[in-house]
Coordinates of C-alpha atoms in Angstrom, one line a residue:
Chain B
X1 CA 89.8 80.3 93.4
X2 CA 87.8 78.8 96.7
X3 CA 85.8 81.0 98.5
X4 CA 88.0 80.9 101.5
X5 CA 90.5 82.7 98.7
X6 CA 88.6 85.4 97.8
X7 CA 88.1 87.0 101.6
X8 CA 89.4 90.2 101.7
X9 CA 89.9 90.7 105.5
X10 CA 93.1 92.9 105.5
X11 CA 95.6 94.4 103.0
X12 CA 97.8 91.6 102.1
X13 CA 94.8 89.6 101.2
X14 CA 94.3 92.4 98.0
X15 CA 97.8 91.0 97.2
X16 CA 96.5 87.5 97.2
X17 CA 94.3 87.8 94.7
X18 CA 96.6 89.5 92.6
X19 CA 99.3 86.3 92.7
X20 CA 100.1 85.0 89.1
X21 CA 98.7 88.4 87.8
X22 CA 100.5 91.0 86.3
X23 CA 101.0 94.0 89.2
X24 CA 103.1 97.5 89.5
X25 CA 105.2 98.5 92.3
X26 CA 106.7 101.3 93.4
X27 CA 109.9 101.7 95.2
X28 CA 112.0 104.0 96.8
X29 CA 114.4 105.3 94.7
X30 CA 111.9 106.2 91.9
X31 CA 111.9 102.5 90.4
X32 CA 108.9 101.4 89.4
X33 CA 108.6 97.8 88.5
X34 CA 106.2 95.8 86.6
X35 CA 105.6 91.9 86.2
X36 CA 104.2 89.3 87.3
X37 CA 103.9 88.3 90.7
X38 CA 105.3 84.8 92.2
X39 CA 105.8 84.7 95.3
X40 CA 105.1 87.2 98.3
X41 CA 105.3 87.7 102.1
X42 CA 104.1 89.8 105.2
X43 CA 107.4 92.0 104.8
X44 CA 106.1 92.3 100.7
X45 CA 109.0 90.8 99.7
X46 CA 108.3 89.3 96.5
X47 CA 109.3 87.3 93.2
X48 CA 108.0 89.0 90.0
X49 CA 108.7 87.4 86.9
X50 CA 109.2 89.1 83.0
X51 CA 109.9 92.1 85.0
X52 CA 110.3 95.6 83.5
X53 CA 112.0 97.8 85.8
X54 CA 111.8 101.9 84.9
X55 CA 114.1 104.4 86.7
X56 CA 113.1 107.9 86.8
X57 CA 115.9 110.2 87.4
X58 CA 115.1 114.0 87.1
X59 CA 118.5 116.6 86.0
X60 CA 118.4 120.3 86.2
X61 CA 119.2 122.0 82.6
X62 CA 122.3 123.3 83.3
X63 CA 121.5 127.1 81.3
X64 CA 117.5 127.3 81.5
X65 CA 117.0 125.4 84.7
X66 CA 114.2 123.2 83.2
X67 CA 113.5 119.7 84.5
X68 CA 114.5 117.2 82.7
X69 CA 113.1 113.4 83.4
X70 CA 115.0 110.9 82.0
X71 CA 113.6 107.3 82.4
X72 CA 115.9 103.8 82.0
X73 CA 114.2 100.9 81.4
X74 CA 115.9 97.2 81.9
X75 CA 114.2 93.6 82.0
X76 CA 114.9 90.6 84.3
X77 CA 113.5 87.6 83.4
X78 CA 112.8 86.6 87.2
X79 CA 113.7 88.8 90.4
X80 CA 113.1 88.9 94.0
X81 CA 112.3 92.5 95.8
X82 CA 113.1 93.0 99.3
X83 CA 109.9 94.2 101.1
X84 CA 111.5 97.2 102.3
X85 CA 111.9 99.1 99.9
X86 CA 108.2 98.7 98.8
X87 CA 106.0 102.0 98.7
X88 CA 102.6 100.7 96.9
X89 CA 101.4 97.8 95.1
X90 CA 98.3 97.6 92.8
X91 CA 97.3 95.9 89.6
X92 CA 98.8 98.0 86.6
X93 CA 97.4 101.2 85.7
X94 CA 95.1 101.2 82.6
X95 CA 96.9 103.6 80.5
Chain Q
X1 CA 109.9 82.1 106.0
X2 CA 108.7 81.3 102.2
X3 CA 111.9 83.3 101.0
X4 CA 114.6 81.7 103.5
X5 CA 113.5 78.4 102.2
X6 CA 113.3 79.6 98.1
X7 CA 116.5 81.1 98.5
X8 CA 118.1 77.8 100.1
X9 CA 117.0 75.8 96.8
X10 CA 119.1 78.3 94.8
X11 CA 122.7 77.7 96.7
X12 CA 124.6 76.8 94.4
X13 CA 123.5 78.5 91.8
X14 CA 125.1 82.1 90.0
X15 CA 122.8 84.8 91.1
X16 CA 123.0 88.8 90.9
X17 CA 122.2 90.8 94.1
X18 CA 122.0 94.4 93.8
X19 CA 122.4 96.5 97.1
X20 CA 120.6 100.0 97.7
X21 CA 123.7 101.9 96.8
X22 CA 123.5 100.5 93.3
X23 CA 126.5 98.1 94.0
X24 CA 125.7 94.8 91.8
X25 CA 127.6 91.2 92.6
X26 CA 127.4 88.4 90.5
X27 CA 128.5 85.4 92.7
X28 CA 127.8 81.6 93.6
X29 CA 125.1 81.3 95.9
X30 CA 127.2 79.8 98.9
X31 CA 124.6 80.1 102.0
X32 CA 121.4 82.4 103.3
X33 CA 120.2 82.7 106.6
X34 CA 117.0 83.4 107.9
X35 CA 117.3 87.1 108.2
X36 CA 118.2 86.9 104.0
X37 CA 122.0 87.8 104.7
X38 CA 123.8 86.4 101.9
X39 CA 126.9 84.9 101.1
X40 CA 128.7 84.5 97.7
X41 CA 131.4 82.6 96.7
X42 CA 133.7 83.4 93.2
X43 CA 132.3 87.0 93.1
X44 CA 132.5 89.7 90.3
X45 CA 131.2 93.0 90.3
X46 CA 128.7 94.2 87.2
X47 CA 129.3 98.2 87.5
X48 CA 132.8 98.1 88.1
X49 CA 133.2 101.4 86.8
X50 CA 131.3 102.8 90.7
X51 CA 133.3 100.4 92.4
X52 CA 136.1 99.5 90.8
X53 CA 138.0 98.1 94.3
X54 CA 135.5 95.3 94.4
X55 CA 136.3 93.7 91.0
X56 CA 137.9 90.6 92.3
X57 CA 136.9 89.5 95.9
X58 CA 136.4 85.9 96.6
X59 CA 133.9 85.6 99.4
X60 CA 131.2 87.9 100.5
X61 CA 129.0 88.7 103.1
X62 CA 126.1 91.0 102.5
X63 CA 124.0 92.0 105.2
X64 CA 120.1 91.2 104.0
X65 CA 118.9 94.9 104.7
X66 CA 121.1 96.5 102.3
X67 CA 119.6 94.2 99.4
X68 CA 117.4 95.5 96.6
X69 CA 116.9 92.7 94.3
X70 CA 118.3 89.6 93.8
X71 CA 118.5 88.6 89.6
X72 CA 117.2 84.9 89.9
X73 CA 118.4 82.3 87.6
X74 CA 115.3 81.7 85.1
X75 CA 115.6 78.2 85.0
X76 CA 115.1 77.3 89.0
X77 CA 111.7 79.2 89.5
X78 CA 108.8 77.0 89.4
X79 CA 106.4 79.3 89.9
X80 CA 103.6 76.6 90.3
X81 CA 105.8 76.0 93.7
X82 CA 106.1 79.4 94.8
X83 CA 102.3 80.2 94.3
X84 CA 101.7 77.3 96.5
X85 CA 104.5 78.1 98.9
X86 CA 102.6 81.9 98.9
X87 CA 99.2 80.9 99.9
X88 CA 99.7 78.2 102.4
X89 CA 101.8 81.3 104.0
X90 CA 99.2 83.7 103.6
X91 CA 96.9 81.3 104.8
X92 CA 99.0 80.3 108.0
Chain C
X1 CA 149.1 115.4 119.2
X2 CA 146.2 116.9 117.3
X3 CA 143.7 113.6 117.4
X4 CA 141.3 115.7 115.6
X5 CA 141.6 115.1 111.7
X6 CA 141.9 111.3 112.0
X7 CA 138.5 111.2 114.0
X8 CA 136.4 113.3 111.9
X9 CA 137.7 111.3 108.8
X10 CA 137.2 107.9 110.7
X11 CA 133.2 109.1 111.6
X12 CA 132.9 109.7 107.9
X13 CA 134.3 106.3 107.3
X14 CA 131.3 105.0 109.3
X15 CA 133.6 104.3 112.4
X16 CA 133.1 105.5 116.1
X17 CA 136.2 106.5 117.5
X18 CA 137.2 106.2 121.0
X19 CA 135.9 103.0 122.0
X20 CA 136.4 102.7 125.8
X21 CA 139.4 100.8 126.8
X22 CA 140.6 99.1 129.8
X23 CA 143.9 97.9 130.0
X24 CA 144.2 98.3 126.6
X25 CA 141.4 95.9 126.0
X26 CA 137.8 97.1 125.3
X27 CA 135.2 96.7 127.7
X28 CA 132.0 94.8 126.5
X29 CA 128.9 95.8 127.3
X30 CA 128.4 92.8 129.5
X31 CA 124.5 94.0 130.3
X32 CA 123.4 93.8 127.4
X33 CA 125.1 90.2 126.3
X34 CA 128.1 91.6 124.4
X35 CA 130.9 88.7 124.5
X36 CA 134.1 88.7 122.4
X37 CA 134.2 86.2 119.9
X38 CA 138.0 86.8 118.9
X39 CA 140.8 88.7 119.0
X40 CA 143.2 89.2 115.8
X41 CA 146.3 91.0 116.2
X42 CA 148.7 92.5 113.6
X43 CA 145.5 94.0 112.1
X44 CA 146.1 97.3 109.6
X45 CA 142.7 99.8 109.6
X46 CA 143.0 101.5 105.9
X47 CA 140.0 104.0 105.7
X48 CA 139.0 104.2 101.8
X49 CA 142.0 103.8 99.6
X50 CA 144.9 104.7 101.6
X51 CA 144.0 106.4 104.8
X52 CA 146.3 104.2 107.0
X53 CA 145.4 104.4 110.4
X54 CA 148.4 102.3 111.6
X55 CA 148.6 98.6 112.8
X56 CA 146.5 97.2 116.1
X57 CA 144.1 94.4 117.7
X58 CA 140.7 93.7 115.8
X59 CA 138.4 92.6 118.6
X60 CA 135.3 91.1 116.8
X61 CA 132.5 91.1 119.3
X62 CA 128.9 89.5 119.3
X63 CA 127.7 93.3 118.9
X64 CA 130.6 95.4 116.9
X65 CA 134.5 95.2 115.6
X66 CA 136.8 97.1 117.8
X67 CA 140.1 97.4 116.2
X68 CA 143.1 99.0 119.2
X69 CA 145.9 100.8 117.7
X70 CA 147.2 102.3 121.0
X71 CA 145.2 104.1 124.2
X72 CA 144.2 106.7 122.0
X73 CA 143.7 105.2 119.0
X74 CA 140.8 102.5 118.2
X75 CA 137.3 102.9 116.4
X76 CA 134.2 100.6 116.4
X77 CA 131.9 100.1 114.0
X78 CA 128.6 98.2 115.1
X79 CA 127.4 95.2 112.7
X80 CA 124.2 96.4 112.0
X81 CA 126.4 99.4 110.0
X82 CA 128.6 97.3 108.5
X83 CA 127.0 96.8 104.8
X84 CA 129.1 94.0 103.3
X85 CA 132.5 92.3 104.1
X86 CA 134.2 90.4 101.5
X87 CA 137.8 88.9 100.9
X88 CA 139.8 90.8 98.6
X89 CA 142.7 89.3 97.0
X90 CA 143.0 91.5 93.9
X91 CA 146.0 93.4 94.2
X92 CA 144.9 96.1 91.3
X93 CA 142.3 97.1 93.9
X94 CA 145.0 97.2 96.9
X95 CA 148.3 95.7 97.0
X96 CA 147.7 93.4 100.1
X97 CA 145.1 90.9 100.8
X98 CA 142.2 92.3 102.9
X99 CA 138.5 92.3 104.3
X100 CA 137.1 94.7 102.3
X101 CA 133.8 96.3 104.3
X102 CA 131.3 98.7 102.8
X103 CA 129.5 100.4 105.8
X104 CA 126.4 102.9 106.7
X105 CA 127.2 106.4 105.9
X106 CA 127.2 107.7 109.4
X107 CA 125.8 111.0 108.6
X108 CA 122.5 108.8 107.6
X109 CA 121.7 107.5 111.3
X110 CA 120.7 103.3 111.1
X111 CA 119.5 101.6 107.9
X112 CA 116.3 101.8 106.9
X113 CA 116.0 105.1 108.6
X114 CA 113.4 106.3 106.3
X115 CA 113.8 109.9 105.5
X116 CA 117.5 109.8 104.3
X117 CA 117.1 106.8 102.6
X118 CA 116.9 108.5 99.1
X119 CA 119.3 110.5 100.1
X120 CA 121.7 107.6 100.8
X121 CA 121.5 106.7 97.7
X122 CA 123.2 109.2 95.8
X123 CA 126.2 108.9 98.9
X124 CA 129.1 107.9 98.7
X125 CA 129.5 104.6 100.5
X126 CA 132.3 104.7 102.7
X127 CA 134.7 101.8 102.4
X128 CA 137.3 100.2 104.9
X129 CA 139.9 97.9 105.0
X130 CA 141.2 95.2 107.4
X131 CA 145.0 94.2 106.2
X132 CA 146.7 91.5 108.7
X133 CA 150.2 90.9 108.3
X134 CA 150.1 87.5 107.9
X135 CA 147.4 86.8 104.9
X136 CA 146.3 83.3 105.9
X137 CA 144.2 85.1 108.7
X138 CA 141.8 86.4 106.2
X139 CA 139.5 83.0 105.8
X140 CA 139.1 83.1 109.6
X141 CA 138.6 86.8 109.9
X142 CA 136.1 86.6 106.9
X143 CA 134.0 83.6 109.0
X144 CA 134.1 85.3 112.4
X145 CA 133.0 88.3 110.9
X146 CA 130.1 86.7 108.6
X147 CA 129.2 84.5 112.4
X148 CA 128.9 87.4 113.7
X149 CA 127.4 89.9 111.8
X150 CA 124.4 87.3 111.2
X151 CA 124.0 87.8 115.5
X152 CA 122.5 91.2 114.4
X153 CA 119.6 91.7 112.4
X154 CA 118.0 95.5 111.8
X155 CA 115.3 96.2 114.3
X156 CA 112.6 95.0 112.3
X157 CA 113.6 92.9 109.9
X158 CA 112.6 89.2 112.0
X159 CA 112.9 86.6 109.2
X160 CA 109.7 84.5 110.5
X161 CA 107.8 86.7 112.7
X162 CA 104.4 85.3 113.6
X163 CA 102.8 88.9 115.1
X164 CA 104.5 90.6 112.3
X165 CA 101.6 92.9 111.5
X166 CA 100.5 95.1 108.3
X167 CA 100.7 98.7 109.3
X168 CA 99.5 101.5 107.7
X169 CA 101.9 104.5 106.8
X170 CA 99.9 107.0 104.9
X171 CA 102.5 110.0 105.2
X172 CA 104.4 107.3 102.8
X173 CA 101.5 106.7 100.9
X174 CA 101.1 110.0 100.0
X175 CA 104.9 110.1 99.3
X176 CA 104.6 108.0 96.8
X177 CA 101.7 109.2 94.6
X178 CA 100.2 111.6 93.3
X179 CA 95.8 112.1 94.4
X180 CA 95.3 110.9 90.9
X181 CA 97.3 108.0 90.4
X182 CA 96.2 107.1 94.3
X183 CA 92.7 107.3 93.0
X184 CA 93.1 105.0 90.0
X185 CA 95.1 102.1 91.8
X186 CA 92.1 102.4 94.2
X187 CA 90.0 102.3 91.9
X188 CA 91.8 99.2 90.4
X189 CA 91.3 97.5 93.8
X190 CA 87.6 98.3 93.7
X191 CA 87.0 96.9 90.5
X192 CA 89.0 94.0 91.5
X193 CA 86.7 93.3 94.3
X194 CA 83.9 93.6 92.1
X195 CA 82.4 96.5 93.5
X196 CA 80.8 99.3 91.6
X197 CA 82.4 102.3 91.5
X198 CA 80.3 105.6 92.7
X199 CA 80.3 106.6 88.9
X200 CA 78.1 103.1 88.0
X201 CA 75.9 103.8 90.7
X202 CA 74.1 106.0 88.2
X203 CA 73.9 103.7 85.3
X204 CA 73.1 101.0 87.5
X205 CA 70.5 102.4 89.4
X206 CA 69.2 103.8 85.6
X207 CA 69.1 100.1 84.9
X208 CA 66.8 99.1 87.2
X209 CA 65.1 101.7 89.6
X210 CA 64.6 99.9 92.0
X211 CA 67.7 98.4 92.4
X212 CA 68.7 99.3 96.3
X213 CA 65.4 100.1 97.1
X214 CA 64.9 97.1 99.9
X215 CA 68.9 97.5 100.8
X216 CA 68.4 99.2 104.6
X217 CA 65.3 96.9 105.5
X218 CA 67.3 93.7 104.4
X219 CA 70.2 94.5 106.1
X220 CA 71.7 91.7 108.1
X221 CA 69.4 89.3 105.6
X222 CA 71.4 89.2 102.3
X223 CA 71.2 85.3 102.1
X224 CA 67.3 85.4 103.0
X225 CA 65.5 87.0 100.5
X226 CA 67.1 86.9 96.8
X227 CA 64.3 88.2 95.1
X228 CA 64.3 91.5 96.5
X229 CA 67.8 91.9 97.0
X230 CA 68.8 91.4 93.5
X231 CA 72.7 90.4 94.1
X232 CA 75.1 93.7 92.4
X233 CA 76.1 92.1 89.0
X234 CA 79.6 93.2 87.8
X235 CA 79.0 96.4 85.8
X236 CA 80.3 96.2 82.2
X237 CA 84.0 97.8 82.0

């Protein structure tokens, strides 16, 4: 990585450094993706590759009125995200 | 900019868009503009239990807002390109 | 004539009714560049499955459709809320050959309008049909359509905009994270800028006392004087 690279200026530039790494990101919807990013832009569109993608849907037992989160995990080989759906994008969480 | 020009490398090619209202079409790339509206040629539905009207259509135009994801076809990402492509953008 | 059922089920299909007519003909909203781009008679509007709504003119403008089934009887539907058009052949799905159009629940106000957008997705998405009478129309109507729908973008959305700027939108932030998680992925950027967190400053300091002793004197000077400004090593993970 040159030095020009590795200026952190403004927020996309956290995103730069994070190309060919493994990142999470957040979406509306309560999807949640992880993999590896490709490709992005100003909108945060993006390509993530050997992506995992994890939908949390929460359902109201029907006779004790608990919570209950389901989750439904799928993978995609290579997929592009349109930017707008975006809510936050970081390096994976250490679990 | 980066994306209009990816996705014109692709047409062509069988790709999967999913729209926000879970709708998912499997269809030959046929054109992109630069706002990322798609067209598909020879189109099926994947959950055609949601929307079973749309099981056979043969064109289709979907507007680029109402995308999700697109499923890309493994074998035409070079990602040594797009990580390129990404920081002469981020650069410029 | 009671006009009211049809136009509360046509709004829910996503359609405006009572676009305003002259003649017969719809007038364009000249100021602001509206053109018509072509007319298509003979045109059936089927809301959903089977709502027929009778045969008429589909204008297809540079702005909206505008289909005329008599002086008191034609809905628009801007492009920017029509979802997806597609030519639909497949006579399980409806016994004549169509544009099929998925369109913006109209309850939900323009796309991307953030706080229903969740919402939205558990909606219903209303669907409409375009039938014409004579089926060798549809490739035409299909191309008009996808010309012109691509005439208008969402507010926002420029493919290639040079003063396209980052902006900051904590209330959605927040919306999308708990304090704790925020904290971690900030955290995560931290340590991926190599800085010490406030928790190594401790161990760090422990280390070697003397550590930022020199750091508000040498301010402005960090290339200049590299013995007493001992450069922050990244602290062991």
């Amino acid at each position: 990585m040159t030095e020009e690279d590795a200026t952190v200026k403004e927020p996309l530039d956290l995103i730069k450094l994070s190309l060919d790494e493994r990142i999470y990101v957040k979406l509306r919807g309560d999807r949640e993706l992880r993999g590896r990013l490709h490709a992005y832009d100003q909108h945060l569109n993006m390509i993530l590759g050997e992506v995992e993608e994890t939908i949390t849907t929460i359902e109201i037992d029907d006779e004790t009125y608990e919570e209950i989160i389901k989750t439904n995990k799928r993978a995609v080989p290579f997929l592009f995200v349109r930017g707008d759906g975006v809510i936050l994008v970081s390096p994976p969480l250490r679990q | 900019m980066l994306f209009y020009s990816y996705f014109k490398t692709l047409v062509g090619k069988q790709v999967t868009v999913e729209l926000k209202n879970d709708l998912a079409i499997t269809g030959t790339l046929h054109s992109v503009d630069q706002y990322l509206n798609i067209k598909l040629n020879n189109v099926h539905v994947v959950n055609e239990q949601k929307y079973p009207h749309m099981m056979s259509v043969r064109n289709c135009f979907i507007r680029g807002s109402v995308v999700r994801y697109v499923q890309l076809p493994p074998g035409s990402v070079d990602v040594e390109l797009l990580h390129d492509a990404t920081r002469r953008e981020a650069r410029g | 004539m009671d006009m009211a059922a049809p136009d509360i089920s046509a709004e829910s299909f996503g359609l405006t009714p009572h676009a305003q007519l002259e003649a017969g003909t719809p007038v364009l909203d000249a100021d602001e560049g509206e053109e018509l781009a072509k007319r298509f008679d003979y045109i059936s509007l089927v809301l959903g499955d089977n709502l027929n709504m009778g045969q008429g003119s589909l204008y297809i403008t540079t702005r909206r459709i505008i289909w005329v089934g008599g002086t008191e009887k034609s809905y628009a539907a801007d492009f920017q809320h029509i979802n997806m058009h597609a030519i639909s052949t497949d006579q399980s799905a409806f016994q004549r050959p169509c544009i099929y159009m998925q369109m913006e629940p109209s309850t939900s106000g323009f796309a991307g309008d953030e706080a229903d957008t969740d919402d939205l997705e558990n909606e219903e998405t209303p669907e409409v049909r375009l039938v014409p009478s004579d089926a060798s129309a549809l490739e035409d109507l299909f191309q008009v359509l996808c010309d012109c729908a691509a005439l208008n973008p969402d507010p926002g959305q420029e493919g290639d905009d040079e003063d396209a700027e980052f902006f900051y939108d904590e209330e959605e932030v927040l919306a999308g994270a708990d304090d704790g998680s925020r904290a971690a992925m900030l955290d995560h950027y931290d340590s991926l800028l190599q800085m010490p967190r406030a928790d190594d400053l401790d161990e760090l300091v422990a280390e070697d006392p003397e550590r930022f002793d020199d750091a508000e004197e040498e301010a402005g000077e960090e290339d200049g004087h590299p013995n007493n400004v001992p450069h922050p090593t990244r602290p062991e993970q």
